[in-house]
Amino acid sequence: MKQIPGTKETKPYHHGDLRNALVESAVDILREEGFHGLTLRKTAARAGVSHSAPYRHFASKEALIAEISRIGFAELTERGKKYIARHRHAADRLKAYGFAYVEYAAENPTHFRIMFGQTELNPEEYPELKETGERSFNLLVELVVECQKADVFQGGNPYRLAAANWSYVHGMAHLLVDQKLDWMASLQGTEKRGHSPSKQARILWDSMQDILIHGMGPESEAPKSGG
């Protein structure tokens, strides 16, 4: 395929695979230039196609971003299910999903940032994205219910505990992606240098995962608040 003038590289795509080629090219641009550096024109150039080609699949930059986010949530959920299936006990299953979340963020920081906070997409305008994101959260709620039934967590509204769980795990993932927890490696007697993103996630998760469970003990054992 002839290279388009002014581009660093082109990526040939197979017939019928234009959509994926555009998504991959957009992720490359997001990784290098951030959200504000992404345009459909740049995406087309990176993919090695005409400037009008993206409009066959995406009506706007926002639609392309929505698809990248949807893919991220789908991949996260599938990874979570895979890790969860390795365990039988409720607490271990919940922790497996938590690690899948942190590991996915470490390995896919560009997707993670787009999925959470770098855009102002209205989910109502992208029902597939909304549905996929809700599926990811509902899996967490199901795991919380399992923990409640196993007396690992206190009773009550599982969505409240799921929100607390998500806040803890998401915060950890976000800080890891932004390299704000590098100092944790020294506390663990390890050095970050040379570790893969997955290994970095594992070191961090192993040092903090038990807090997730111990902070949500059965209601009868939970500390009573003062009057």
mmCIF file with all atom_site columns, C-alpha atoms in Angstrom:
data_model
loop_
_atom_site.group_PDB
_atom_site.id
_atom_site.type_symbol
_atom_site.label_atom_id
_atom_site.label_alt_id
_atom_site.label_comp_id
_atom_site.label_asym_id
_atom_site.label_entity_id
_atom_site.label_seq_id
_atom_site.pdbx_PDB_ins_code
_atom_site.Cartn_x
_atom_site.Cartn_y
_atom_site.Cartn_z
_atom_site.occupancy
_atom_site.B_iso_or_equiv
_atom_site.pdbx_formal_charge
_atom_site.auth_seq_id
_atom_site.auth_comp_id
_atom_site.auth_asym_id
_atom_site.auth_atom_id
_atom_site.pdbx_PDB_model_num
ATOM 1   C CA . MET A 1 1   ? 0.000   0.000   0.000  1.00 0.00 ? 1   MET A CA 1
ATOM 2   C CA . LYS A 1 2   ? 1.331   3.424   -0.925 1.00 0.00 ? 2   LYS A CA 1
ATOM 3   C CA . GLN A 1 3   ? 2.382   5.504   2.061  1.00 0.00 ? 3   GLN A CA 1
ATOM 4   C CA . ILE A 1 4   ? 0.460   8.719   2.623  1.00 0.00 ? 4   ILE A CA 1
ATOM 5   C CA . PRO A 1 5   ? 2.792   11.755  2.590  1.00 0.00 ? 5   PRO A CA 1
ATOM 6   C CA . GLY A 1 6   ? 3.515   13.213  6.003  1.00 0.00 ? 6   GLY A CA 1
ATOM 7   C CA . THR A 1 7   ? 2.937   10.022  7.971  1.00 0.00 ? 7   THR A CA 1
ATOM 8   C CA . LYS A 1 8   ? 5.562   8.128   9.929  1.00 0.00 ? 8   LYS A CA 1
ATOM 9   C CA . GLU A 1 9   ? 4.239   4.731   8.952  1.00 0.00 ? 9   GLU A CA 1
ATOM 10  C CA . THR A 1 10  ? 1.272   3.003   7.420  1.00 0.00 ? 10  THR A CA 1
ATOM 11  C CA . LYS A 1 11  ? -0.472  -0.165  8.476  1.00 0.00 ? 11  LYS A CA 1
ATOM 12  C CA . PRO A 1 12  ? -2.039  -2.250  5.739  1.00 0.00 ? 12  PRO A CA 1
ATOM 13  C CA . TYR A 1 13  ? -5.335  -3.818  6.663  1.00 0.00 ? 13  TYR A CA 1
ATOM 14  C CA . HIS A 1 14  ? -7.191  -6.782  5.316  1.00 0.00 ? 14  HIS A CA 1
ATOM 15  C CA . HIS A 1 15  ? -10.498 -6.274  3.561  1.00 0.00 ? 15  HIS A CA 1
ATOM 16  C CA . GLY A 1 16  ? -13.220 -6.329  6.168  1.00 0.00 ? 16  GLY A CA 1
ATOM 17  C CA . ASP A 1 17  ? -10.797 -5.395  8.957  1.00 0.00 ? 17  ASP A CA 1
ATOM 18  C CA . LEU A 1 18  ? -10.832 -1.624  8.541  1.00 0.00 ? 18  LEU A CA 1
ATOM 19  C CA . ARG A 1 19  ? -12.669 -1.112  11.826 1.00 0.00 ? 19  ARG A CA 1
ATOM 20  C CA . ASN A 1 20  ? -10.001 -2.917  13.863 1.00 0.00 ? 20  ASN A CA 1
ATOM 21  C CA . ALA A 1 21  ? -7.205  -1.203  11.953 1.00 0.00 ? 21  ALA A CA 1
ATOM 22  C CA . LEU A 1 22  ? -8.672  2.185   12.825 1.00 0.00 ? 22  LEU A CA 1
ATOM 23  C CA . VAL A 1 23  ? -9.078  1.256   16.485 1.00 0.00 ? 23  VAL A CA 1
ATOM 24  C CA . GLU A 1 24  ? -5.481  0.035   16.734 1.00 0.00 ? 24  GLU A CA 1
ATOM 25  C CA . SER A 1 25  ? -4.195  3.166   15.019 1.00 0.00 ? 25  SER A CA 1
ATOM 26  C CA . ALA A 1 26  ? -6.247  5.395   17.308 1.00 0.00 ? 26  ALA A CA 1
ATOM 27  C CA . VAL A 1 27  ? -4.859  3.644   20.390 1.00 0.00 ? 27  VAL A CA 1
ATOM 28  C CA . ASP A 1 28  ? -1.326  4.242   19.083 1.00 0.00 ? 28  ASP A CA 1
ATOM 29  C CA . ILE A 1 29  ? -2.060  7.951   18.690 1.00 0.00 ? 29  ILE A CA 1
ATOM 30  C CA . LEU A 1 30  ? -3.676  8.161   22.119 1.00 0.00 ? 30  LEU A CA 1
ATOM 31  C CA . ARG A 1 31  ? -0.616  6.517   23.638 1.00 0.00 ? 31  ARG A CA 1
ATOM 32  C CA . GLU A 1 32  ? 1.719   8.995   21.961 1.00 0.00 ? 32  GLU A CA 1
ATOM 33  C CA . GLU A 1 33  ? -0.282  12.233  21.956 1.00 0.00 ? 33  GLU A CA 1
ATOM 34  C CA . GLY A 1 34  ? -3.162  11.811  24.385 1.00 0.00 ? 34  GLY A CA 1
ATOM 35  C CA . PHE A 1 35  ? -6.866  12.411  23.894 1.00 0.00 ? 35  PHE A CA 1
ATOM 36  C CA . HIS A 1 36  ? -6.546  15.904  22.447 1.00 0.00 ? 36  HIS A CA 1
ATOM 37  C CA . GLY A 1 37  ? -4.035  14.717  19.858 1.00 0.00 ? 37  GLY A CA 1
ATOM 38  C CA . LEU A 1 38  ? -6.448  12.227  18.324 1.00 0.00 ? 38  LEU A CA 1
ATOM 39  C CA . THR A 1 39  ? -8.377  13.077  15.164 1.00 0.00 ? 39  THR A CA 1
ATOM 40  C CA . LEU A 1 40  ? -10.042 10.914  12.550 1.00 0.00 ? 40  LEU A CA 1
ATOM 41  C CA . ARG A 1 41  ? -7.692  12.350  9.934  1.00 0.00 ? 41  ARG A CA 1
ATOM 42  C CA . LYS A 1 42  ? -4.626  11.294  11.931 1.00 0.00 ? 42  LYS A CA 1
ATOM 43  C CA . THR A 1 43  ? -6.177  7.902   12.542 1.00 0.00 ? 43  THR A CA 1
ATOM 44  C CA . ALA A 1 44  ? -6.745  7.381   8.831  1.00 0.00 ? 44  ALA A CA 1
ATOM 45  C CA . ALA A 1 45  ? -3.177  8.404   8.034  1.00 0.00 ? 45  ALA A CA 1
ATOM 46  C CA . ARG A 1 46  ? -1.764  6.060   10.661 1.00 0.00 ? 46  ARG A CA 1
ATOM 47  C CA . ALA A 1 47  ? -3.879  3.200   9.326  1.00 0.00 ? 47  ALA A CA 1
ATOM 48  C CA . GLY A 1 48  ? -2.771  3.967   5.779  1.00 0.00 ? 48  GLY A CA 1
ATOM 49  C CA . VAL A 1 49  ? -6.234  4.673   4.392  1.00 0.00 ? 49  VAL A CA 1
ATOM 50  C CA . SER A 1 50  ? -8.001  7.664   2.885  1.00 0.00 ? 50  SER A CA 1
ATOM 51  C CA . HIS A 1 51  ? -9.160  10.502  5.113  1.00 0.00 ? 51  HIS A CA 1
ATOM 52  C CA . SER A 1 52  ? -12.783 9.584   4.464  1.00 0.00 ? 52  SER A CA 1
ATOM 53  C CA . ALA A 1 53  ? -12.376 5.880   5.302  1.00 0.00 ? 53  ALA A CA 1
ATOM 54  C CA . PRO A 1 54  ? -13.014 6.189   9.076  1.00 0.00 ? 54  PRO A CA 1
ATOM 55  C CA . TYR A 1 55  ? -16.508 7.513   8.421  1.00 0.00 ? 55  TYR A CA 1
ATOM 56  C CA . ARG A 1 56  ? -17.513 4.090   7.133  1.00 0.00 ? 56  ARG A CA 1
ATOM 57  C CA . HIS A 1 57  ? -17.491 2.947   10.752 1.00 0.00 ? 57  HIS A CA 1
ATOM 58  C CA . PHE A 1 58  ? -17.286 6.012   13.001 1.00 0.00 ? 58  PHE A CA 1
ATOM 59  C CA . ALA A 1 59  ? -19.354 9.149   12.615 1.00 0.00 ? 59  ALA A CA 1
ATOM 60  C CA . SER A 1 60  ? -17.035 11.157  14.848 1.00 0.00 ? 60  SER A CA 1
ATOM 61  C CA . LYS A 1 61  ? -13.956 11.079  17.026 1.00 0.00 ? 61  LYS A CA 1
ATOM 62  C CA . GLU A 1 62  ? -16.262 10.494  19.989 1.00 0.00 ? 62  GLU A CA 1
ATOM 63  C CA . ALA A 1 63  ? -17.737 7.396   18.353 1.00 0.00 ? 63  ALA A CA 1
ATOM 64  C CA . LEU A 1 64  ? -14.232 6.010   17.856 1.00 0.00 ? 64  LEU A CA 1
ATOM 65  C CA . ILE A 1 65  ? -13.371 6.743   21.487 1.00 0.00 ? 65  ILE A CA 1
ATOM 66  C CA . ALA A 1 66  ? -16.582 5.018   22.579 1.00 0.00 ? 66  ALA A CA 1
ATOM 67  C CA . GLU A 1 67  ? -15.572 1.891   20.681 1.00 0.00 ? 67  GLU A CA 1
ATOM 68  C CA . ILE A 1 68  ? -12.109 1.889   22.253 1.00 0.00 ? 68  ILE A CA 1
ATOM 69  C CA . SER A 1 69  ? -13.746 2.175   25.674 1.00 0.00 ? 69  SER A CA 1
ATOM 70  C CA . ARG A 1 70  ? -16.215 -0.609  24.887 1.00 0.00 ? 70  ARG A CA 1
ATOM 71  C CA . ILE A 1 71  ? -13.394 -2.912  23.842 1.00 0.00 ? 71  ILE A CA 1
ATOM 72  C CA . GLY A 1 72  ? -11.560 -2.097  27.054 1.00 0.00 ? 72  GLY A CA 1
ATOM 73  C CA . PHE A 1 73  ? -14.515 -3.003  29.259 1.00 0.00 ? 73  PHE A CA 1
ATOM 74  C CA . ALA A 1 74  ? -15.130 -6.198  27.286 1.00 0.00 ? 74  ALA A CA 1
ATOM 75  C CA . GLU A 1 75  ? -11.490 -7.268  27.607 1.00 0.00 ? 75  GLU A CA 1
ATOM 76  C CA . LEU A 1 76  ? -11.447 -6.433  31.307 1.00 0.00 ? 76  LEU A CA 1
ATOM 77  C CA . THR A 1 77  ? -14.577 -8.482  31.968 1.00 0.00 ? 77  THR A CA 1
ATOM 78  C CA . GLU A 1 78  ? -13.306 -11.486 30.019 1.00 0.00 ? 78  GLU A CA 1
ATOM 79  C CA . ARG A 1 79  ? -9.991  -11.391 31.847 1.00 0.00 ? 79  ARG A CA 1
ATOM 80  C CA . GLY A 1 80  ? -11.846 -11.171 35.129 1.00 0.00 ? 80  GLY A CA 1
ATOM 81  C CA . LYS A 1 81  ? -14.025 -14.182 34.326 1.00 0.00 ? 81  LYS A CA 1
ATOM 82  C CA . LYS A 1 82  ? -10.957 -16.192 33.362 1.00 0.00 ? 82  LYS A CA 1
ATOM 83  C CA . TYR A 1 83  ? -9.196  -15.435 36.652 1.00 0.00 ? 83  TYR A CA 1
ATOM 84  C CA . ILE A 1 84  ? -12.339 -15.908 38.742 1.00 0.00 ? 84  ILE A CA 1
ATOM 85  C CA . ALA A 1 85  ? -12.892 -19.376 37.274 1.00 0.00 ? 85  ALA A CA 1
ATOM 86  C CA . ARG A 1 86  ? -9.619  -20.550 38.812 1.00 0.00 ? 86  ARG A CA 1
ATOM 87  C CA . HIS A 1 87  ? -11.012 -20.255 42.335 1.00 0.00 ? 87  HIS A CA 1
ATOM 88  C CA . ARG A 1 88  ? -13.851 -21.745 44.359 1.00 0.00 ? 88  ARG A CA 1
ATOM 89  C CA . HIS A 1 89  ? -13.966 -19.674 47.542 1.00 0.00 ? 89  HIS A CA 1
ATOM 90  C CA . ALA A 1 90  ? -15.860 -16.390 47.465 1.00 0.00 ? 90  ALA A CA 1
ATOM 91  C CA . ALA A 1 91  ? -13.062 -14.212 48.856 1.00 0.00 ? 91  ALA A CA 1
ATOM 92  C CA . ASP A 1 92  ? -10.516 -15.664 46.445 1.00 0.00 ? 92  ASP A CA 1
ATOM 93  C CA . ARG A 1 93  ? -12.863 -15.125 43.516 1.00 0.00 ? 93  ARG A CA 1
ATOM 94  C CA . LEU A 1 94  ? -13.360 -11.494 44.466 1.00 0.00 ? 94  LEU A CA 1
ATOM 95  C CA . LYS A 1 95  ? -9.632  -10.949 44.850 1.00 0.00 ? 95  LYS A CA 1
ATOM 96  C CA . ALA A 1 96  ? -9.034  -12.609 41.481 1.00 0.00 ? 96  ALA A CA 1
ATOM 97  C CA . TYR A 1 97  ? -11.282 -10.052 39.813 1.00 0.00 ? 97  TYR A CA 1
ATOM 98  C CA . GLY A 1 98  ? -9.504  -7.271  41.655 1.00 0.00 ? 98  GLY A CA 1
ATOM 99  C CA . PHE A 1 99  ? -6.133  -8.457  40.415 1.00 0.00 ? 99  PHE A CA 1
ATOM 100 C CA . ALA A 1 100 ? -7.482  -8.795  36.868 1.00 0.00 ? 100 ALA A CA 1
ATOM 101 C CA . TYR A 1 101 ? -8.575  -5.145  37.082 1.00 0.00 ? 101 TYR A CA 1
ATOM 102 C CA . VAL A 1 102 ? -5.214  -3.870  38.320 1.00 0.00 ? 102 VAL A CA 1
ATOM 103 C CA . GLU A 1 103 ? -3.266  -6.028  35.886 1.00 0.00 ? 103 GLU A CA 1
ATOM 104 C CA . TYR A 1 104 ? -5.392  -4.922  32.937 1.00 0.00 ? 104 TYR A CA 1
ATOM 105 C CA . ALA A 1 105 ? -4.781  -1.279  33.826 1.00 0.00 ? 105 ALA A CA 1
ATOM 106 C CA . ALA A 1 106 ? -1.025  -1.867  34.132 1.00 0.00 ? 106 ALA A CA 1
ATOM 107 C CA . GLU A 1 107 ? -0.841  -3.630  30.772 1.00 0.00 ? 107 GLU A CA 1
ATOM 108 C CA . ASN A 1 108 ? -3.259  -1.327  28.943 1.00 0.00 ? 108 ASN A CA 1
ATOM 109 C CA . PRO A 1 109 ? -2.850  2.170   30.408 1.00 0.00 ? 109 PRO A CA 1
ATOM 110 C CA . THR A 1 110 ? -4.111  3.898   27.264 1.00 0.00 ? 110 THR A CA 1
ATOM 111 C CA . HIS A 1 111 ? -7.375  1.951   27.229 1.00 0.00 ? 111 HIS A CA 1
ATOM 112 C CA . PHE A 1 112 ? -7.720  2.400   30.985 1.00 0.00 ? 112 PHE A CA 1
ATOM 113 C CA . ARG A 1 113 ? -7.369  6.170   30.839 1.00 0.00 ? 113 ARG A CA 1
ATOM 114 C CA . ILE A 1 114 ? -9.891  6.398   28.019 1.00 0.00 ? 114 ILE A CA 1
ATOM 115 C CA . MET A 1 115 ? -12.330 4.106   29.827 1.00 0.00 ? 115 MET A CA 1
ATOM 116 C CA . PHE A 1 116 ? -12.203 6.280   32.931 1.00 0.00 ? 116 PHE A CA 1
ATOM 117 C CA . GLY A 1 117 ? -12.095 10.022  32.885 1.00 0.00 ? 117 GLY A CA 1
ATOM 118 C CA . GLN A 1 118 ? -10.236 11.380  29.870 1.00 0.00 ? 118 GLN A CA 1
ATOM 119 C CA . THR A 1 119 ? -13.378 11.934  27.822 1.00 0.00 ? 119 THR A CA 1
ATOM 120 C CA . GLU A 1 120 ? -16.794 13.469  28.288 1.00 0.00 ? 120 GLU A CA 1
ATOM 121 C CA . LEU A 1 121 ? -18.810 10.843  26.457 1.00 0.00 ? 121 LEU A CA 1
ATOM 122 C CA . ASN A 1 122 ? -22.494 10.610  27.236 1.00 0.00 ? 122 ASN A CA 1
ATOM 123 C CA . PRO A 1 123 ? -23.122 6.874   27.805 1.00 0.00 ? 123 PRO A CA 1
ATOM 124 C CA . GLU A 1 124 ? -26.737 7.300   26.742 1.00 0.00 ? 124 GLU A CA 1
ATOM 125 C CA . GLU A 1 125 ? -25.525 8.083   23.224 1.00 0.00 ? 125 GLU A CA 1
ATOM 126 C CA . TYR A 1 126 ? -23.503 4.858   23.050 1.00 0.00 ? 126 TYR A CA 1
ATOM 127 C CA . PRO A 1 127 ? -25.708 2.022   24.344 1.00 0.00 ? 127 PRO A CA 1
ATOM 128 C CA . GLU A 1 128 ? -23.180 -0.724  23.553 1.00 0.00 ? 128 GLU A CA 1
ATOM 129 C CA . LEU A 1 129 ? -20.559 1.045   25.648 1.00 0.00 ? 129 LEU A CA 1
ATOM 130 C CA . LYS A 1 130 ? -23.030 1.560   28.478 1.00 0.00 ? 130 LYS A CA 1
ATOM 131 C CA . GLU A 1 131 ? -24.109 -2.084  28.421 1.00 0.00 ? 131 GLU A CA 1
ATOM 132 C CA . THR A 1 132 ? -20.540 -3.387  28.383 1.00 0.00 ? 132 THR A CA 1
ATOM 133 C CA . GLY A 1 133 ? -19.492 -1.140  31.248 1.00 0.00 ? 133 GLY A CA 1
ATOM 134 C CA . GLU A 1 134 ? -22.506 -2.173  33.314 1.00 0.00 ? 134 GLU A CA 1
ATOM 135 C CA . ARG A 1 135 ? -21.704 -5.833  32.658 1.00 0.00 ? 135 ARG A CA 1
ATOM 136 C CA . SER A 1 136 ? -18.263 -5.306  34.167 1.00 0.00 ? 136 SER A CA 1
ATOM 137 C CA . PHE A 1 137 ? -19.688 -3.704  37.301 1.00 0.00 ? 137 PHE A CA 1
ATOM 138 C CA . ASN A 1 138 ? -22.489 -6.253  37.645 1.00 0.00 ? 138 ASN A CA 1
ATOM 139 C CA . LEU A 1 139 ? -19.888 -9.017  37.729 1.00 0.00 ? 139 LEU A CA 1
ATOM 140 C CA . LEU A 1 140 ? -18.378 -7.294  40.747 1.00 0.00 ? 140 LEU A CA 1
ATOM 141 C CA . VAL A 1 141 ? -21.797 -7.087  42.401 1.00 0.00 ? 141 VAL A CA 1
ATOM 142 C CA . GLU A 1 142 ? -22.294 -10.831 41.870 1.00 0.00 ? 142 GLU A CA 1
ATOM 143 C CA . LEU A 1 143 ? -18.972 -11.532 43.575 1.00 0.00 ? 143 LEU A CA 1
ATOM 144 C CA . VAL A 1 144 ? -19.900 -9.294  46.488 1.00 0.00 ? 144 VAL A CA 1
ATOM 145 C CA . VAL A 1 145 ? -23.157 -11.228 46.908 1.00 0.00 ? 145 VAL A CA 1
ATOM 146 C CA . GLU A 1 146 ? -21.147 -14.464 46.953 1.00 0.00 ? 146 GLU A CA 1
ATOM 147 C CA . CYS A 1 147 ? -19.003 -13.007 49.737 1.00 0.00 ? 147 CYS A CA 1
ATOM 148 C CA . GLN A 1 148 ? -22.096 -11.986 51.673 1.00 0.00 ? 148 GLN A CA 1
ATOM 149 C CA . LYS A 1 149 ? -23.553 -15.485 51.406 1.00 0.00 ? 149 LYS A CA 1
ATOM 150 C CA . ALA A 1 150 ? -20.232 -16.940 52.592 1.00 0.00 ? 150 ALA A CA 1
ATOM 151 C CA . ASP A 1 151 ? -20.168 -14.539 55.586 1.00 0.00 ? 151 ASP A CA 1
ATOM 152 C CA . VAL A 1 152 ? -17.027 -12.905 54.255 1.00 0.00 ? 152 VAL A CA 1
ATOM 153 C CA . PHE A 1 153 ? -18.780 -9.544  53.970 1.00 0.00 ? 153 PHE A CA 1
ATOM 154 C CA . GLN A 1 154 ? -21.467 -7.957  56.070 1.00 0.00 ? 154 GLN A CA 1
ATOM 155 C CA . GLY A 1 155 ? -25.031 -8.070  54.823 1.00 0.00 ? 155 GLY A CA 1
ATOM 156 C CA . GLY A 1 156 ? -27.017 -5.222  53.375 1.00 0.00 ? 156 GLY A CA 1
ATOM 157 C CA . ASN A 1 157 ? -27.069 -3.569  49.991 1.00 0.00 ? 157 ASN A CA 1
ATOM 158 C CA . PRO A 1 158 ? -24.419 -5.304  47.827 1.00 0.00 ? 158 PRO A CA 1
ATOM 159 C CA . TYR A 1 159 ? -24.130 -2.263  45.578 1.00 0.00 ? 159 TYR A CA 1
ATOM 160 C CA . ARG A 1 160 ? -22.797 -0.232  48.498 1.00 0.00 ? 160 ARG A CA 1
ATOM 161 C CA . LEU A 1 161 ? -20.050 -2.765  49.149 1.00 0.00 ? 161 LEU A CA 1
ATOM 162 C CA . ALA A 1 162 ? -19.376 -3.115  45.434 1.00 0.00 ? 162 ALA A CA 1
ATOM 163 C CA . ALA A 1 163 ? -18.906 0.650   45.181 1.00 0.00 ? 163 ALA A CA 1
ATOM 164 C CA . ALA A 1 164 ? -16.450 0.589   48.089 1.00 0.00 ? 164 ALA A CA 1
ATOM 165 C CA . ASN A 1 165 ? -14.617 -2.357  46.547 1.00 0.00 ? 165 ASN A CA 1
ATOM 166 C CA . TRP A 1 166 ? -14.443 -0.702  43.146 1.00 0.00 ? 166 TRP A CA 1
ATOM 167 C CA . SER A 1 167 ? -13.199 2.555   44.660 1.00 0.00 ? 167 SER A CA 1
ATOM 168 C CA . TYR A 1 168 ? -10.360 0.737   46.403 1.00 0.00 ? 168 TYR A CA 1
ATOM 169 C CA . VAL A 1 169 ? -9.290  -1.351  43.410 1.00 0.00 ? 169 VAL A CA 1
ATOM 170 C CA . HIS A 1 170 ? -9.749  1.429   40.869 1.00 0.00 ? 170 HIS A CA 1
ATOM 171 C CA . GLY A 1 171 ? -7.757  3.851   42.978 1.00 0.00 ? 171 GLY A CA 1
ATOM 172 C CA . MET A 1 172 ? -4.945  1.332   43.233 1.00 0.00 ? 172 MET A CA 1
ATOM 173 C CA . ALA A 1 173 ? -4.999  0.737   39.472 1.00 0.00 ? 173 ALA A CA 1
ATOM 174 C CA . HIS A 1 174 ? -5.069  4.449   38.678 1.00 0.00 ? 174 HIS A CA 1
ATOM 175 C CA . LEU A 1 175 ? -2.158  5.217   40.986 1.00 0.00 ? 175 LEU A CA 1
ATOM 176 C CA . LEU A 1 176 ? -0.187  2.338   39.502 1.00 0.00 ? 176 LEU A CA 1
ATOM 177 C CA . VAL A 1 177 ? -0.781  3.559   35.948 1.00 0.00 ? 177 VAL A CA 1
ATOM 178 C CA . ASP A 1 178 ? 0.277   7.081   36.948 1.00 0.00 ? 178 ASP A CA 1
ATOM 179 C CA . GLN A 1 179 ? 3.398   5.675   38.656 1.00 0.00 ? 179 GLN A CA 1
ATOM 180 C CA . LYS A 1 180 ? 2.404   7.132   42.007 1.00 0.00 ? 180 LYS A CA 1
ATOM 181 C CA . LEU A 1 181 ? 3.008   3.881   43.892 1.00 0.00 ? 181 LEU A CA 1
ATOM 182 C CA . ASP A 1 182 ? 6.522   3.094   42.713 1.00 0.00 ? 182 ASP A CA 1
ATOM 183 C CA . TRP A 1 183 ? 7.736   3.567   46.274 1.00 0.00 ? 183 TRP A CA 1
ATOM 184 C CA . MET A 1 184 ? 5.762   0.453   47.250 1.00 0.00 ? 184 MET A CA 1
ATOM 185 C CA . ALA A 1 185 ? 8.394   -1.675  45.524 1.00 0.00 ? 185 ALA A CA 1
ATOM 186 C CA . SER A 1 186 ? 11.018  -0.666  48.070 1.00 0.00 ? 186 SER A CA 1
ATOM 187 C CA . LEU A 1 187 ? 8.676   -1.563  50.934 1.00 0.00 ? 187 LEU A CA 1
ATOM 188 C CA . GLN A 1 188 ? 8.314   -5.015  49.412 1.00 0.00 ? 188 GLN A CA 1
ATOM 189 C CA . GLY A 1 189 ? 12.061  -5.388  49.066 1.00 0.00 ? 189 GLY A CA 1
ATOM 190 C CA . THR A 1 190 ? 11.847  -5.349  45.279 1.00 0.00 ? 190 THR A CA 1
ATOM 191 C CA . GLU A 1 191 ? 12.871  -2.967  42.550 1.00 0.00 ? 191 GLU A CA 1
ATOM 192 C CA . LYS A 1 192 ? 10.433  -1.818  39.888 1.00 0.00 ? 192 LYS A CA 1
ATOM 193 C CA . ARG A 1 193 ? 13.122  -1.571  37.223 1.00 0.00 ? 193 ARG A CA 1
ATOM 194 C CA . GLY A 1 194 ? 12.958  -4.463  34.778 1.00 0.00 ? 194 GLY A CA 1
ATOM 195 C CA . HIS A 1 195 ? 9.557   -5.729  35.912 1.00 0.00 ? 195 HIS A CA 1
ATOM 196 C CA . SER A 1 196 ? 6.825   -6.231  33.341 1.00 0.00 ? 196 SER A CA 1
ATOM 197 C CA . PRO A 1 197 ? 3.546   -4.330  33.896 1.00 0.00 ? 197 PRO A CA 1
ATOM 198 C CA . SER A 1 198 ? 1.948   -7.613  34.974 1.00 0.00 ? 198 SER A CA 1
ATOM 199 C CA . LYS A 1 199 ? 4.696   -8.223  37.536 1.00 0.00 ? 199 LYS A CA 1
ATOM 200 C CA . GLN A 1 200 ? 4.363   -4.684  38.869 1.00 0.00 ? 200 GLN A CA 1
ATOM 201 C CA . ALA A 1 201 ? 0.626   -5.245  39.276 1.00 0.00 ? 201 ALA A CA 1
ATOM 202 C CA . ARG A 1 202 ? 1.219   -8.548  41.067 1.00 0.00 ? 202 ARG A CA 1
ATOM 203 C CA . ILE A 1 203 ? 3.713   -7.048  43.527 1.00 0.00 ? 203 ILE A CA 1
ATOM 204 C CA . LEU A 1 204 ? 1.348   -4.205  44.381 1.00 0.00 ? 204 LEU A CA 1
ATOM 205 C CA . TRP A 1 205 ? -1.728  -6.417  44.583 1.00 0.00 ? 205 TRP A CA 1
ATOM 206 C CA . ASP A 1 206 ? -0.101  -9.023  46.817 1.00 0.00 ? 206 ASP A CA 1
ATOM 207 C CA . SER A 1 207 ? 0.883   -6.318  49.270 1.00 0.00 ? 207 SER A CA 1
ATOM 208 C CA . MET A 1 208 ? -2.598  -4.790  49.504 1.00 0.00 ? 208 MET A CA 1
ATOM 209 C CA . GLN A 1 209 ? -5.253  -7.342  48.580 1.00 0.00 ? 209 GLN A CA 1
ATOM 210 C CA . ASP A 1 210 ? -6.004  -8.541  52.118 1.00 0.00 ? 210 ASP A CA 1
ATOM 211 C CA . ILE A 1 211 ? -7.010  -5.023  53.153 1.00 0.00 ? 211 ILE A CA 1
ATOM 212 C CA . LEU A 1 212 ? -9.873  -5.346  50.706 1.00 0.00 ? 212 LEU A CA 1
ATOM 213 C CA . ILE A 1 213 ? -11.331 -8.290  52.619 1.00 0.00 ? 213 ILE A CA 1
ATOM 214 C CA . HIS A 1 214 ? -10.406 -7.456  56.190 1.00 0.00 ? 214 HIS A CA 1
ATOM 215 C CA . GLY A 1 215 ? -11.944 -4.028  55.863 1.00 0.00 ? 215 GLY A CA 1
ATOM 216 C CA . MET A 1 216 ? -15.312 -5.596  55.012 1.00 0.00 ? 216 MET A CA 1
ATOM 217 C CA . GLY A 1 217 ? -15.789 -8.259  57.662 1.00 0.00 ? 217 GLY A CA 1
ATOM 218 C CA . PRO A 1 218 ? -19.177 -9.633  58.731 1.00 0.00 ? 218 PRO A CA 1
ATOM 219 C CA . GLU A 1 219 ? -21.380 -7.008  60.313 1.00 0.00 ? 219 GLU A CA 1
ATOM 220 C CA . SER A 1 220 ? -21.239 -8.711  63.717 1.00 0.00 ? 220 SER A CA 1
ATOM 221 C CA . GLU A 1 221 ? -17.458 -8.317  63.741 1.00 0.00 ? 221 GLU A CA 1
ATOM 222 C CA . ALA A 1 222 ? -17.302 -4.850  62.235 1.00 0.00 ? 222 ALA A CA 1
ATOM 223 C CA . PRO A 1 223 ? -16.126 -2.081  64.583 1.00 0.00 ? 223 PRO A CA 1
ATOM 224 C CA . LYS A 1 224 ? -19.028 -0.178  66.079 1.00 0.00 ? 224 LYS A CA 1
ATOM 225 C CA . SER A 1 225 ? -19.098 3.540   65.483 1.00 0.00 ? 225 SER A CA 1
ATOM 226 C CA . GLY A 1 226 ? -19.092 5.881   68.426 1.00 0.00 ? 226 GLY A CA 1
ATOM 227 C CA . GLY A 1 227 ? -22.267 7.510   69.633 1.00 0.00 ? 227 GLY A CA 1
#
